[in-house]
């Protein structure tokens, strides 16, 4: 039989305990209560959709719809796709579970109505095409075939224009289903094969995987109806192989694979019955019934398989088995209602009573069989009389005519645009000619201006060269002055240190200490000036340096300075030795300068963290303190030479504003980066990186 309840089956995914239903309602009540003003956020709504889907998958269809409807009404700022998927969810319930065509048509129209702008139609082409197919399905169920074909074809045109092969496959599937019901089995098989090829790229989605196994089964059914047993059996086996190959990809929905296998087993049995291999047919039918008679599985298909099994009992004159099975089937009519099933059941009951010579009962069942047969034939008559091929051709002609009409309109527009452009071109040519006349006059002027510019450029180049020489001379003079001042100021500092040990008055000693401290500060400033001028012009002499050794030595040399403020320096080295190619002396200066600043701007007794981190292509060094931090207004000036961001340390230490600018220049010369993170509450972390290569 066909698996034409695919929309219903798409939502099935597994089993879940019934007691969870109460929990689901509790969750939605709680989540709604927690939202401000009674509205769910977009993410909370998505969770509600997941919950509703699980409920739906496990047979709680109405409860799932009520749950999702409540979540939808209590949500705000939902996206277009969320709204569309809500309508599609309710549409599937109305069409395939409730069989309420009026309600299904209402939601199909709602899906189409939200495409109220050209932008939405272009952005969500797949959904737009699917909405047309959904409305076509409802109209088809209402036997409004001409209208249904129109919507089917429109969905196809949308998909074709946007190269949407998945929706094209859905259209071909529907054409195959219509042709099959019209008993055009050969043409139906062609469409089923076409749909299978078109949905090849869509099978990552469970819905399309399920559709594709159904298509293989339907191809087999079409060949079976044409009595091409070998071809039918080939596609049935291909469907089983396809299901088995993809079972691992959809572990969360193993039930659906079993349901599909059960359907295929029942269809394979038809061929065995036709070949009078009744034992094999009975084995396949019993497997099919065992699977699909379970709660939540395809009970309708199970009933079809039971009737096939009953027909075998009828052929083999196993009258007791026949009656027992028919009685079992009759008990299922309350939950599974299919006119075709009842029709076949009455025929088999009539056969049974005929064999028992109970002609009255046999005739009664045969009359009911005949009535149902007429009802079904009348329902299918209008469908069989409709020529779907002619309908599609007519729609294609209409579409072609509309395209020609649009092309004609476009051609008129292009003609008008061409005329406008021609007029503009004439105007432009006229303007170009006038400008050419003017340009001849301007060329001489431009020539003289160009000469002036060249002359000015020459003067600028000379000025730039002089400026460069002056800058070099400035650095030379600065180095000379600094070098010449260092010795006498150093002598003053040493002399005042000796004099403080002599027997002077307290006031005199205080003046001597001021002179000594000023001298030391001056020497420190001179050293930084010398270092800044040397860094700008010195050539880097790089060598292989072991990171842990460099960092450890730098920290050890600074521990004595930290001890003066009772500070502790903690070190985290690399897990294993690693050499990088750098200037040892200059990088040592950077590390020492950063540690010195951390000591200077941290309170007494605090801890300083120095660490090296091995990154993919570089080594990162970090010096972290818990000091006074850098105010927001000074952060942009920290790396400037002679910056205004200089501040005294926590013990009144002097700052000159040169150290960090020197560090930045050294790190950039090594093709590295230097930056900091700081706030006045948590202190400062200075970081720099050096490349491994």
JSON list of N, CA, C and O in Angstrom, two decimals, residues 3-12 56 88 91-92 95-97 130 133-134 137 170 173-174 211 214:
[
{"chain": "A", "resi": 3, "resn": "UNK", "atom": "N", "xyz": [2.29, 4.91, 1.36]},
{"chain": "A", "resi": 3, "resn": "UNK", "atom": "CA", "xyz": [2.55, 5.55, 2.65]},
{"chain": "A", "resi": 3, "resn": "UNK", "atom": "C", "xyz": [2.15, 7.00, 2.51]},
{"chain": "A", "resi": 3, "resn": "UNK", "atom": "O", "xyz": [2.96, 7.91, 2.67]},
{"chain": "A", "resi": 4, "resn": "UNK", "atom": "N", "xyz": [0.88, 7.27, 2.22]},
{"chain": "A", "resi": 4, "resn": "UNK", "atom": "CA", "xyz": [0.48, 8.63, 1.87]},
{"chain": "A", "resi": 4, "resn": "UNK", "atom": "C", "xyz": [0.04, 9.43, 3.09]},
{"chain": "A", "resi": 4, "resn": "UNK", "atom": "O", "xyz": [-0.69, 10.39, 3.00]},
{"chain": "A", "resi": 5, "resn": "UNK", "atom": "N", "xyz": [0.46, 8.98, 4.30]},
{"chain": "A", "resi": 5, "resn": "UNK", "atom": "CA", "xyz": [0.25, 9.80, 5.48]},
{"chain": "A", "resi": 5, "resn": "UNK", "atom": "C", "xyz": [1.59, 10.36, 5.91]},
{"chain": "A", "resi": 5, "resn": "UNK", "atom": "O", "xyz": [1.88, 10.49, 7.06]},
{"chain": "A", "resi": 6, "resn": "UNK", "atom": "N", "xyz": [2.45, 10.66, 4.93]},
{"chain": "A", "resi": 6, "resn": "UNK", "atom": "CA", "xyz": [3.83, 10.99, 5.23]},
{"chain": "A", "resi": 6, "resn": "UNK", "atom": "C", "xyz": [3.94, 12.22, 6.12]},
{"chain": "A", "resi": 6, "resn": "UNK", "atom": "O", "xyz": [4.84, 12.30, 6.94]},
{"chain": "A", "resi": 7, "resn": "UNK", "atom": "N", "xyz": [3.02, 13.21, 5.98]},
{"chain": "A", "resi": 7, "resn": "UNK", "atom": "CA", "xyz": [3.12, 14.38, 6.84]},
{"chain": "A", "resi": 7, "resn": "UNK", "atom": "C", "xyz": [2.89, 14.00, 8.29]},
{"chain": "A", "resi": 7, "resn": "UNK", "atom": "O", "xyz": [3.54, 14.50, 9.18]},
{"chain": "A", "resi": 8, "resn": "UNK", "atom": "N", "xyz": [1.94, 13.11, 8.51]},
{"chain": "A", "resi": 8, "resn": "UNK", "atom": "CA", "xyz": [1.71, 12.67, 9.88]},
{"chain": "A", "resi": 8, "resn": "UNK", "atom": "C", "xyz": [2.92, 11.90, 10.39]},
{"chain": "A", "resi": 8, "resn": "UNK", "atom": "O", "xyz": [3.40, 12.13, 11.50]},
{"chain": "A", "resi": 9, "resn": "UNK", "atom": "N", "xyz": [3.47, 11.04, 9.55]},
{"chain": "A", "resi": 9, "resn": "UNK", "atom": "CA", "xyz": [4.58, 10.20, 9.99]},
{"chain": "A", "resi": 9, "resn": "UNK", "atom": "C", "xyz": [5.85, 11.01, 10.18]},
{"chain": "A", "resi": 9, "resn": "UNK", "atom": "O", "xyz": [6.73, 10.62, 10.92]},
{"chain": "A", "resi": 10, "resn": "UNK", "atom": "N", "xyz": [5.96, 12.12, 9.47]},
{"chain": "A", "resi": 10, "resn": "UNK", "atom": "CA", "xyz": [7.15, 12.95, 9.62]},
{"chain": "A", "resi": 10, "resn": "UNK", "atom": "C", "xyz": [7.35, 13.38, 11.07]},
{"chain": "A", "resi": 10, "resn": "UNK", "atom": "O", "xyz": [8.47, 13.48, 11.55]},
{"chain": "A", "resi": 11, "resn": "UNK", "atom": "N", "xyz": [6.24, 13.59, 11.78]},
{"chain": "A", "resi": 11, "resn": "UNK", "atom": "CA", "xyz": [6.37, 14.10, 13.14]},
{"chain": "A", "resi": 11, "resn": "UNK", "atom": "C", "xyz": [6.67, 13.00, 14.16]},
{"chain": "A", "resi": 11, "resn": "UNK", "atom": "O", "xyz": [7.03, 13.29, 15.28]},
{"chain": "A", "resi": 12, "resn": "UNK", "atom": "N", "xyz": [6.46, 11.73, 13.77]},
{"chain": "A", "resi": 12, "resn": "UNK", "atom": "CA", "xyz": [6.71, 10.66, 14.72]},
{"chain": "A", "resi": 12, "resn": "UNK", "atom": "C", "xyz": [8.20, 10.44, 14.89]},
{"chain": "A", "resi": 12, "resn": "UNK", "atom": "O", "xyz": [8.92, 10.43, 13.93]},
{"chain": "A", "resi": 56, "resn": "UNK", "atom": "N", "xyz": [3.94, 15.65, 20.10]},
{"chain": "A", "resi": 56, "resn": "UNK", "atom": "CA", "xyz": [3.30, 15.23, 18.84]},
{"chain": "A", "resi": 56, "resn": "UNK", "atom": "C", "xyz": [3.86, 13.90, 18.38]},
{"chain": "A", "resi": 56, "resn": "UNK", "atom": "O", "xyz": [3.13, 13.00, 17.95]},
{"chain": "A", "resi": 88, "resn": "UNK", "atom": "N", "xyz": [2.39, 25.93, 9.84]},
{"chain": "A", "resi": 88, "resn": "UNK", "atom": "CA", "xyz": [2.61, 24.65, 9.18]},
{"chain": "A", "resi": 88, "resn": "UNK", "atom": "C", "xyz": [2.35, 23.48, 10.15]},
{"chain": "A", "resi": 88, "resn": "UNK", "atom": "O", "xyz": [1.82, 22.45, 9.76]},
{"chain": "A", "resi": 91, "resn": "UNK", "atom": "N", "xyz": [-1.39, 23.24, 10.51]},
{"chain": "A", "resi": 91, "resn": "UNK", "atom": "CA", "xyz": [-1.91, 22.74, 9.23]},
{"chain": "A", "resi": 91, "resn": "UNK", "atom": "C", "xyz": [-1.77, 21.22, 9.14]},
{"chain": "A", "resi": 91, "resn": "UNK", "atom": "O", "xyz": [-2.70, 20.52, 8.74]},
{"chain": "A", "resi": 92, "resn": "UNK", "atom": "N", "xyz": [-0.61, 20.69, 9.49]},
{"chain": "A", "resi": 92, "resn": "UNK", "atom": "CA", "xyz": [-0.39, 19.25, 9.43]},
{"chain": "A", "resi": 92, "resn": "UNK", "atom": "C", "xyz": [-1.35, 18.49, 10.36]},
{"chain": "A", "resi": 92, "resn": "UNK", "atom": "O", "xyz": [-1.88, 17.45, 9.99]},
{"chain": "A", "resi": 95, "resn": "UNK", "atom": "N", "xyz": [-4.87, 18.66, 8.77]},
{"chain": "A", "resi": 95, "resn": "UNK", "atom": "CA", "xyz": [-4.99, 17.92, 7.52]},
{"chain": "A", "resi": 95, "resn": "UNK", "atom": "C", "xyz": [-4.83, 16.42, 7.70]},
{"chain": "A", "resi": 95, "resn": "UNK", "atom": "O", "xyz": [-5.61, 15.64, 7.16]},
{"chain": "A", "resi": 96, "resn": "UNK", "atom": "N", "xyz": [-3.84, 16.00, 8.48]},
{"chain": "A", "resi": 96, "resn": "UNK", "atom": "CA", "xyz": [-3.45, 14.59, 8.51]},
{"chain": "A", "resi": 96, "resn": "UNK", "atom": "C", "xyz": [-3.84, 13.84, 9.77]},
{"chain": "A", "resi": 96, "resn": "UNK", "atom": "O", "xyz": [-3.78, 12.62, 9.80]},
{"chain": "A", "resi": 97, "resn": "UNK", "atom": "N", "xyz": [-4.20, 14.56, 10.83]},
{"chain": "A", "resi": 97, "resn": "UNK", "atom": "CA", "xyz": [-4.64, 13.90, 12.06]},
{"chain": "A", "resi": 97, "resn": "UNK", "atom": "C", "xyz": [-6.13, 14.10, 12.26]},
{"chain": "A", "resi": 97, "resn": "UNK", "atom": "O", "xyz": [-6.90, 13.16, 12.42]},
{"chain": "A", "resi": 130, "resn": "UNK", "atom": "N", "xyz": [6.47, 25.66, -0.69]},
{"chain": "A", "resi": 130, "resn": "UNK", "atom": "CA", "xyz": [5.82, 24.64, 0.12]},
{"chain": "A", "resi": 130, "resn": "UNK", "atom": "C", "xyz": [4.40, 25.06, 0.51]},
{"chain": "A", "resi": 130, "resn": "UNK", "atom": "O", "xyz": [3.50, 24.22, 0.61]},
{"chain": "A", "resi": 133, "resn": "UNK", "atom": "N", "xyz": [2.14, 24.20, -2.29]},
{"chain": "A", "resi": 133, "resn": "UNK", "atom": "CA", "xyz": [1.88, 22.76, -2.34]},
{"chain": "A", "resi": 133, "resn": "UNK", "atom": "C", "xyz": [0.92, 22.34, -1.24]},
{"chain": "A", "resi": 133, "resn": "UNK", "atom": "O", "xyz": [0.06, 21.47, -1.45]},
{"chain": "A", "resi": 134, "resn": "UNK", "atom": "N", "xyz": [1.05, 22.95, -0.04]},
{"chain": "A", "resi": 134, "resn": "UNK", "atom": "CA", "xyz": [0.16, 22.60, 1.06]},
{"chain": "A", "resi": 134, "resn": "UNK", "atom": "C", "xyz": [-1.29, 22.96, 0.73]},
{"chain": "A", "resi": 134, "resn": "UNK", "atom": "O", "xyz": [-2.21, 22.16, 0.96]},
{"chain": "A", "resi": 137, "resn": "UNK", "atom": "N", "xyz": [-2.70, 20.51, -1.66]},
{"chain": "A", "resi": 137, "resn": "UNK", "atom": "CA", "xyz": [-3.08, 19.24, -1.03]},
{"chain": "A", "resi": 137, "resn": "UNK", "atom": "C", "xyz": [-4.50, 19.30, -0.47]},
{"chain": "A", "resi": 137, "resn": "UNK", "atom": "O", "xyz": [-5.29, 18.37, -0.62]},
{"chain": "A", "resi": 170, "resn": "UNK", "atom": "N", "xyz": [9.12, 17.57, -4.19]},
{"chain": "A", "resi": 170, "resn": "UNK", "atom": "CA", "xyz": [7.79, 17.48, -3.59]},
{"chain": "A", "resi": 170, "resn": "UNK", "atom": "C", "xyz": [6.70, 17.56, -4.66]},
{"chain": "A", "resi": 170, "resn": "UNK", "atom": "O", "xyz": [5.68, 16.87, -4.58]},
{"chain": "A", "resi": 173, "resn": "UNK", "atom": "N", "xyz": [6.58, 14.31, -6.59]},
{"chain": "A", "resi": 173, "resn": "UNK", "atom": "CA", "xyz": [5.95, 13.30, -5.73]},
{"chain": "A", "resi": 173, "resn": "UNK", "atom": "C", "xyz": [4.43, 13.38, -5.84]},
{"chain": "A", "resi": 173, "resn": "UNK", "atom": "O", "xyz": [3.74, 12.37, -5.99]},
{"chain": "A", "resi": 174, "resn": "UNK", "atom": "N", "xyz": [3.91, 14.60, -5.77]},
{"chain": "A", "resi": 174, "resn": "UNK", "atom": "CA", "xyz": [2.45, 14.77, -5.83]},
{"chain": "A", "resi": 174, "resn": "UNK", "atom": "C", "xyz": [1.91, 14.37, -7.21]},
{"chain": "A", "resi": 174, "resn": "UNK", "atom": "O", "xyz": [0.84, 13.75, -7.30]},
{"chain": "A", "resi": 211, "resn": "UNK", "atom": "N", "xyz": [10.80, 10.47, 3.00]},
{"chain": "A", "resi": 211, "resn": "UNK", "atom": "CA", "xyz": [10.12, 10.58, 1.71]},
{"chain": "A", "resi": 211, "resn": "UNK", "atom": "C", "xyz": [10.82, 9.71, 0.66]},
{"chain": "A", "resi": 211, "resn": "UNK", "atom": "O", "xyz": [10.18, 9.04, -0.15]},
{"chain": "A", "resi": 214, "resn": "UNK", "atom": "N", "xyz": [10.03, 6.15, 0.88]},
{"chain": "A", "resi": 214, "resn": "UNK", "atom": "CA", "xyz": [8.65, 5.97, 0.41]},
{"chain": "A", "resi": 214, "resn": "UNK", "atom": "C", "xyz": [8.60, 5.97, -1.12]},
{"chain": "A", "resi": 214, "resn": "UNK", "atom": "O", "xyz": [7.86, 5.20, -1.73]}
]
